[in-house]
PDB file of C-alpha atoms in Angstrom:
ATOM      1  CA  ASP Y   1      33.793  38.569 -19.904  1.00 71.00           C
ATOM      2  CA  GLN Y   2      33.134  37.173 -23.377  1.00 81.00           C
ATOM      3  CA  PRO Y   3      35.771  34.497 -24.059  1.00 88.00           C
ATOM      4  CA  THR Y   4      36.055  33.098 -27.562  1.00 92.00           C
ATOM      5  CA  ALA Y   5      36.267  29.425 -28.454  1.00 91.00           C
ATOM      6  CA  ASP Y   6      39.969  29.955 -29.081  1.00 90.00           C
ATOM      7  CA  ALA Y   7      40.388  31.419 -25.572  1.00 92.00           C
ATOM      8  CA  TYR Y   8      38.873  28.276 -24.045  1.00 93.00           C
ATOM      9  CA  ALA Y   9      41.207  26.119 -26.156  1.00 90.00           C
ATOM     10  CA  ARG Y  10      44.259  28.205 -25.123  1.00 90.00           C
ATOM     11  CA  LEU Y  11      43.335  27.942 -21.431  1.00 92.00           C
ATOM     12  CA  ALA Y  12      42.875  24.185 -21.781  1.00 92.00           C
ATOM     13  CA  GLY Y  13      46.248  23.973 -23.524  1.00 89.00           C
ATOM     14  CA  ALA Y  14      47.910  25.870 -20.692  1.00 90.00           C
ATOM     15  CA  LEU Y  15      46.352  23.543 -18.114  1.00 92.00           C
ATOM     16  CA  GLN Y  16      47.336  20.364 -19.922  1.00 87.00           C
ATOM     17  CA  THR Y  17      50.940  21.440 -20.493  1.00 85.00           C
ATOM     18  CA  ASP Y  18      51.634  23.179 -17.169  1.00 81.00           C
ATOM     19  CA  GLU Y  19      55.239  22.374 -16.296  1.00 84.00           C
ATOM     20  CA  HIS Y  20      54.521  21.847 -12.587  1.00 85.00           C
ATOM     21  CA  VAL Y  21      51.147  20.110 -12.509  1.00 84.00           C
ATOM     22  CA  PRO Y  22      49.655  19.239 -15.898  1.00 86.00           C
ATOM     23  CA  ASP Y  23      45.924  18.662 -15.415  1.00 91.00           C
ATOM     24  CA  ALA Y  24      44.098  16.946 -18.256  1.00 91.00           C
ATOM     25  CA  ALA Y  25      40.893  16.744 -16.192  1.00 94.00           C
ATOM     26  CA  ALA Y  26      40.811  20.519 -15.686  1.00 94.00           C
ATOM     27  CA  ALA Y  27      41.653  21.059 -19.374  1.00 94.00           C
ATOM     28  CA  LEU Y  28      38.791  18.762 -20.370  1.00 94.00           C
ATOM     29  CA  ALA Y  29      36.416  20.643 -18.051  1.00 95.00           C
ATOM     30  CA  VAL Y  30      37.431  23.955 -19.624  1.00 94.00           C
ATOM     31  CA  CYS Y  31      36.822  22.538 -23.124  1.00 94.00           C
ATOM     32  CA  LEU Y  32      33.431  21.149 -22.161  1.00 95.00           C
ATOM     33  CA  SER Y  33      32.481  24.526 -20.681  1.00 94.00           C
ATOM     34  CA  GLY Y  34      33.541  26.187 -23.911  1.00 94.00           C
ATOM     35  CA  LEU Y  35      31.497  23.700 -25.922  1.00 94.00           C
ATOM     36  CA  VAL Y  36      28.392  24.811 -24.032  1.00 94.00           C
ATOM     37  CA  LYS Y  37      28.895  28.295 -25.492  1.00 94.00           C
ATOM     38  CA  TYR Y  38      30.366  27.170 -28.821  1.00 94.00           C
ATOM     39  CA  PRO Y  39      28.866  23.774 -29.654  1.00 91.00           C
ATOM     40  CA  GLY Y  40      30.457  22.125 -32.634  1.00 87.00           C
ATOM     41  CA  ASP Y  41      33.669  24.167 -32.570  1.00 90.00           C
ATOM     42  CA  PRO Y  42      36.217  21.786 -34.131  1.00 90.00           C
ATOM     43  CA  GLY Y  43      39.179  23.206 -32.204  1.00 89.00           C
ATOM     44  CA  LEU Y  44      37.494  22.767 -28.841  1.00 92.00           C
ATOM     45  CA  LEU Y  45      36.186  19.335 -29.802  1.00 93.00           C
ATOM     46  CA  GLY Y  46      39.662  18.211 -30.851  1.00 92.00           C
ATOM     47  CA  THR Y  47      41.289  19.555 -27.694  1.00 93.00           C
ATOM     48  CA  ALA Y  48      38.574  18.016 -25.521  1.00 94.00           C
ATOM     49  CA  GLY Y  49      39.001  14.692 -27.327  1.00 94.00           C
ATOM     50  CA  GLY Y  50      42.734  14.755 -26.680  1.00 93.00           C
ATOM     51  CA  ASN Y  51      42.221  15.388 -22.981  1.00 94.00           C
ATOM     52  CA  ALA Y  52      39.589  12.657 -22.720  1.00 95.00           C
ATOM     53  CA  ARG Y  53      42.045  10.311 -24.446  1.00 93.00           C
ATOM     54  CA  THR Y  54      44.785  11.285 -21.966  1.00 92.00           C
ATOM     55  CA  LEU Y  55      42.412  10.444 -19.117  1.00 93.00           C
ATOM     56  CA  GLY Y  56      41.650   7.032 -20.641  1.00 92.00           C
ATOM     57  CA  ARG Y  57      38.054   7.940 -21.459  1.00 94.00           C
ATOM     58  CA  ILE Y  58      38.072   6.135 -24.802  1.00 92.00           C
ATOM     59  CA  ASP Y  59      34.346   6.346 -25.567  1.00 93.00           C
ATOM     60  CA  GLN Y  60      34.170  10.041 -24.671  1.00 95.00           C
ATOM     61  CA  ALA Y  61      37.250  10.789 -26.772  1.00 95.00           C
ATOM     62  CA  ILE Y  62      35.747   8.907 -29.721  1.00 95.00           C
ATOM     63  CA  ALA Y  63      32.500  10.878 -29.460  1.00 94.00           C
ATOM     64  CA  LEU Y  64      34.355  14.211 -29.288  1.00 95.00           C
ATOM     65  CA  TYR Y  65      36.660  13.393 -32.211  1.00 93.00           C
ATOM     66  CA  GLU Y  66      33.723  12.195 -34.312  1.00 92.00           C
ATOM     67  CA  GLN Y  67      31.924  15.492 -33.684  1.00 92.00           C
ATOM     68  CA  ALA Y  68      35.085  17.392 -34.641  1.00 90.00           C
ATOM     69  CA  LEU Y  69      35.275  15.507 -37.941  1.00 87.00           C
ATOM     70  CA  HIS Y  70      31.606  16.237 -38.691  1.00 84.00           C
ATOM     71  CA  ALA Y  71      32.368  19.973 -38.580  1.00 78.00           C
ATOM     72  CA  PRO Y  72      32.413  21.771 -41.909  1.00 75.00           C
ATOM     73  CA  GLY Y  73      35.741  22.702 -43.392  1.00 74.00           C
ATOM     74  CA  GLU Y  74      38.897  20.787 -44.098  1.00 77.00           C
ATOM     75  CA  LEU Y  75      39.344  17.337 -42.576  1.00 76.00           C
ATOM     76  CA  ASP Y  76      41.866  17.281 -39.739  1.00 82.00           C
ATOM     77  CA  THR Y  77      43.914  14.217 -40.644  1.00 85.00           C
ATOM     78  CA  ALA Y  78      45.653  14.084 -37.253  1.00 89.00           C
ATOM     79  CA  ILE Y  79      42.300  13.801 -35.478  1.00 90.00           C
ATOM     80  CA  ALA Y  80      41.135  11.163 -37.964  1.00 87.00           C
ATOM     81  CA  LEU Y  81      44.231   9.049 -37.302  1.00 88.00           C
ATOM     82  CA  ARG Y  82      43.919   9.479 -33.523  1.00 91.00           C
ATOM     83  CA  LEU Y  83      40.297   8.414 -33.894  1.00 89.00           C
ATOM     84  CA  GLY Y  84      41.416   5.316 -35.781  1.00 89.00           C
ATOM     85  CA  GLN Y  85      43.733   4.395 -32.920  1.00 91.00           C
ATOM     86  CA  LEU Y  86      40.942   4.895 -30.393  1.00 94.00           C
ATOM     87  CA  TYR Y  87      38.647   2.699 -32.477  1.00 92.00           C
ATOM     88  CA  ALA Y  88      41.423   0.107 -32.546  1.00 91.00           C
ATOM     89  CA  ASP Y  89      41.842   0.281 -28.757  1.00 92.00           C
ATOM     90  CA  ARG Y  90      38.118  -0.238 -28.208  1.00 93.00           C
ATOM     91  CA  ILE Y  91      37.828  -3.070 -30.725  1.00 93.00           C
ATOM     92  CA  GLN Y  92      40.957  -4.805 -29.421  1.00 90.00           C
ATOM     93  CA  ARG Y  93      39.733  -4.535 -25.825  1.00 90.00           C
ATOM     94  CA  LEU Y  94      36.362  -6.054 -26.760  1.00 93.00           C
ATOM     95  CA  ALA Y  95      37.867  -8.866 -28.822  1.00 90.00           C
ATOM     96  CA  ASN Y  96      40.585  -9.720 -26.301  1.00 88.00           C
ATOM     97  CA  GLY Y  97      37.936  -9.706 -23.575  1.00 89.00           C
ATOM     98  CA  GLY Y  98      36.134 -12.589 -25.246  1.00 89.00           C
ATOM     99  CA  ARG Y  99      33.465 -10.429 -26.877  1.00 92.00           C
ATOM    100  CA  PRO Y 100      33.999 -10.925 -30.624  1.00 89.00           C
ATOM    101  CA  SER Y 101      30.380 -10.002 -31.483  1.00 90.00           C
ATOM    102  CA  ALA Y 102      30.784  -6.690 -29.650  1.00 92.00           C
ATOM    103  CA  ALA Y 103      34.093  -6.135 -31.473  1.00 90.00           C
ATOM    104  CA  ASN Y 104      32.344  -6.780 -34.792  1.00 90.00           C
ATOM    105  CA  ALA Y 105      29.532  -4.386 -33.845  1.00 93.00           C
ATOM    106  CA  ALA Y 106      32.101  -1.712 -32.945  1.00 92.00           C
ATOM    107  CA  TRP Y 107      33.805  -2.352 -36.302  1.00 89.00           C
ATOM    108  CA  HIS Y 108      30.504  -1.793 -38.132  1.00 90.00           C
ATOM    109  CA  GLU Y 109      30.068   1.492 -36.233  1.00 91.00           C
ATOM    110  CA  VAL Y 110      33.471   2.558 -37.583  1.00 90.00           C
ATOM    111  CA  LEU Y 111      32.361   1.782 -41.135  1.00 88.00           C
ATOM    112  CA  ARG Y 112      29.116   3.733 -40.662  1.00 89.00           C
ATOM    113  CA  PHE Y 113      31.023   6.752 -39.397  1.00 88.00           C
ATOM    114  CA  ILE Y 114      33.543   6.628 -42.262  1.00 85.00           C
ATOM    115  CA  ASP Y 115      30.656   6.389 -44.741  1.00 85.00           C
ATOM    116  CA  GLN Y 116      29.004   9.436 -43.125  1.00 84.00           C
ATOM    117  CA  ILE Y 117      32.017  11.716 -43.385  1.00 80.00           C
ATOM    118  CA  ALA Y 118      33.311  10.463 -46.741  1.00 76.00           C
ATOM    119  CA  PRO Y 119      31.008  12.611 -48.945  1.00 75.00           C
ATOM    120  CA  ALA Y 120      31.970  15.836 -47.147  1.00 72.00           C
ATOM    121  CA  HIS Y 121      35.633  14.869 -46.745  1.00 67.00           C
ATOM    122  CA  PRO Y 122      36.842  12.719 -49.637  1.00 67.00           C
ATOM    123  CA  HIS Y 123      40.265  11.839 -48.323  1.00 68.00           C
ATOM    124  CA  SER Y 124      42.320   8.656 -48.070  1.00 77.00           C
ATOM    125  CA  VAL Y 125      42.710   9.126 -44.317  1.00 81.00           C
ATOM    126  CA  GLY Y 126      39.235   7.611 -43.907  1.00 79.00           C
ATOM    127  CA  GLN Y 127      40.536   4.379 -45.380  1.00 83.00           C
ATOM    128  CA  GLN Y 128      43.595   4.559 -43.122  1.00 85.00           C
ATOM    129  CA  THR Y 129      41.363   5.071 -40.094  1.00 86.00           C
ATOM    130  CA  ALA Y 130      39.250   2.072 -41.074  1.00 86.00           C
ATOM    131  CA  ALA Y 131      42.370  -0.023 -41.723  1.00 88.00           C
ATOM    132  CA  ILE Y 132      43.758   0.737 -38.256  1.00 89.00           C
ATOM    133  CA  ALA Y 133      40.495  -0.370 -36.662  1.00 89.00           C
ATOM    134  CA  GLU Y 134      40.156  -3.442 -38.864  1.00 89.00           C
ATOM    135  CA  SER Y 135      43.680  -4.644 -38.116  1.00 91.00           C
ATOM    136  CA  ALA Y 136      42.877  -4.393 -34.390  1.00 90.00           C
ATOM    137  CA  ARG Y 137      39.752  -6.441 -35.030  1.00 89.00           C
ATOM    138  CA  GLY Y 138      41.829  -9.074 -36.819  1.00 91.00           C
ATOM    139  CA  ARG Y 139      44.412  -9.263 -34.056  1.00 90.00           C
ATOM    140  CA  GLY Y 140      41.671  -9.502 -31.438  1.00 89.00           C
ATOM    141  CA  LEU Y 141      39.879 -12.281 -33.299  1.00 88.00           C
ATOM    142  CA  ALA Y 142      43.177 -14.156 -33.645  1.00 90.00           C
ATOM    143  CA  SER Y 143      43.715 -13.898 -29.890  1.00 88.00           C
ATOM    144  CA  GLN Y 144      40.379 -15.674 -29.427  1.00 88.00           C
ATOM    145  CA  GLY Y 145      41.310 -18.487 -31.805  1.00 89.00           C
ATOM    146  CA  MET Y 146      39.066 -17.277 -34.634  1.00 90.00           C
ATOM    147  CA  ILE Y 147      41.851 -17.664 -37.179  1.00 92.00           C
ATOM    148  CA  ASP Y 148      39.809 -17.637 -40.416  1.00 93.00           C
ATOM    149  CA  ASP Y 149      37.887 -14.497 -39.413  1.00 89.00           C
ATOM    150  CA  ALA Y 150      41.118 -12.886 -38.215  1.00 88.00           C
ATOM    151  CA  LYS Y 151      42.898 -13.651 -41.476  1.00 92.00           C
ATOM    152  CA  HIS Y 152      40.023 -12.167 -43.472  1.00 91.00           C
ATOM    153  CA  ALA Y 153      40.003  -8.986 -41.328  1.00 89.00           C
ATOM    154  CA  LEU Y 154      43.776  -8.536 -41.566  1.00 91.00           C
ATOM    155  CA  THR Y 155      43.757  -9.100 -45.330  1.00 91.00           C
ATOM    156  CA  SER Y 156      40.945  -6.554 -45.723  1.00 88.00           C
ATOM    157  CA  SER Y 157      42.902  -4.105 -43.586  1.00 88.00           C
ATOM    158  CA  LEU Y 158      45.936  -4.498 -45.843  1.00 89.00           C
ATOM    159  CA  ASP Y 159      43.746  -3.923 -48.901  1.00 87.00           C
ATOM    160  CA  ARG Y 160      42.494  -0.637 -47.408  1.00 83.00           C
ATOM    161  CA  ALA Y 161      45.868   0.701 -46.320  1.00 82.00           C
ATOM    162  CA  PRO Y 162      48.998  -1.387 -45.699  1.00 83.00           C
ATOM    163  CA  SER Y 163      50.281  -1.227 -42.138  1.00 80.00           C
ATOM    164  CA  ILE Y 164      52.822  -3.064 -40.030  1.00 81.00           C
ATOM    165  CA  ASP Y 165      50.096  -3.938 -37.504  1.00 78.00           C
ATOM    166  CA  ALA Y 166      48.119  -5.859 -40.101  1.00 78.00           C
ATOM    167  CA  TYR Y 167      51.237  -7.621 -41.438  1.00 82.00           C
TER     168      TYR Y 167
END
């Protein structure tokens, strides 16, 4: 009658890991229903973001993960790193699609978000998240022949947090 936020998350988990027919869409629907009753619950937001990511809904997953990281309490580093990969996917897709200005705009959105959460969550994972996204920007710019801009982005990414992708 009165399910808790944790009950919604457990039901979503059962749906997404069902051994016969895993259903990320149903799990996402359960999470979104739970978020109507418990808006801002970081557990539900994280689970919903994971299901949106599984379904390929990159922008929805980004929005859900960002909300989860805005929640008070300790920063969930796993969500922050997943968010960095989603940012990278979006930026890479834009850059590889011949839209370098859109990729740069998406990159600036990443920086704004990192700056927003940094005061409440001073943690190096923010720099790692930004580095993941910036290395994707650099690779995407390189694919479009913008070598100088790509080199600058990849060097900046390495300065933030060294990664094999940027190397």
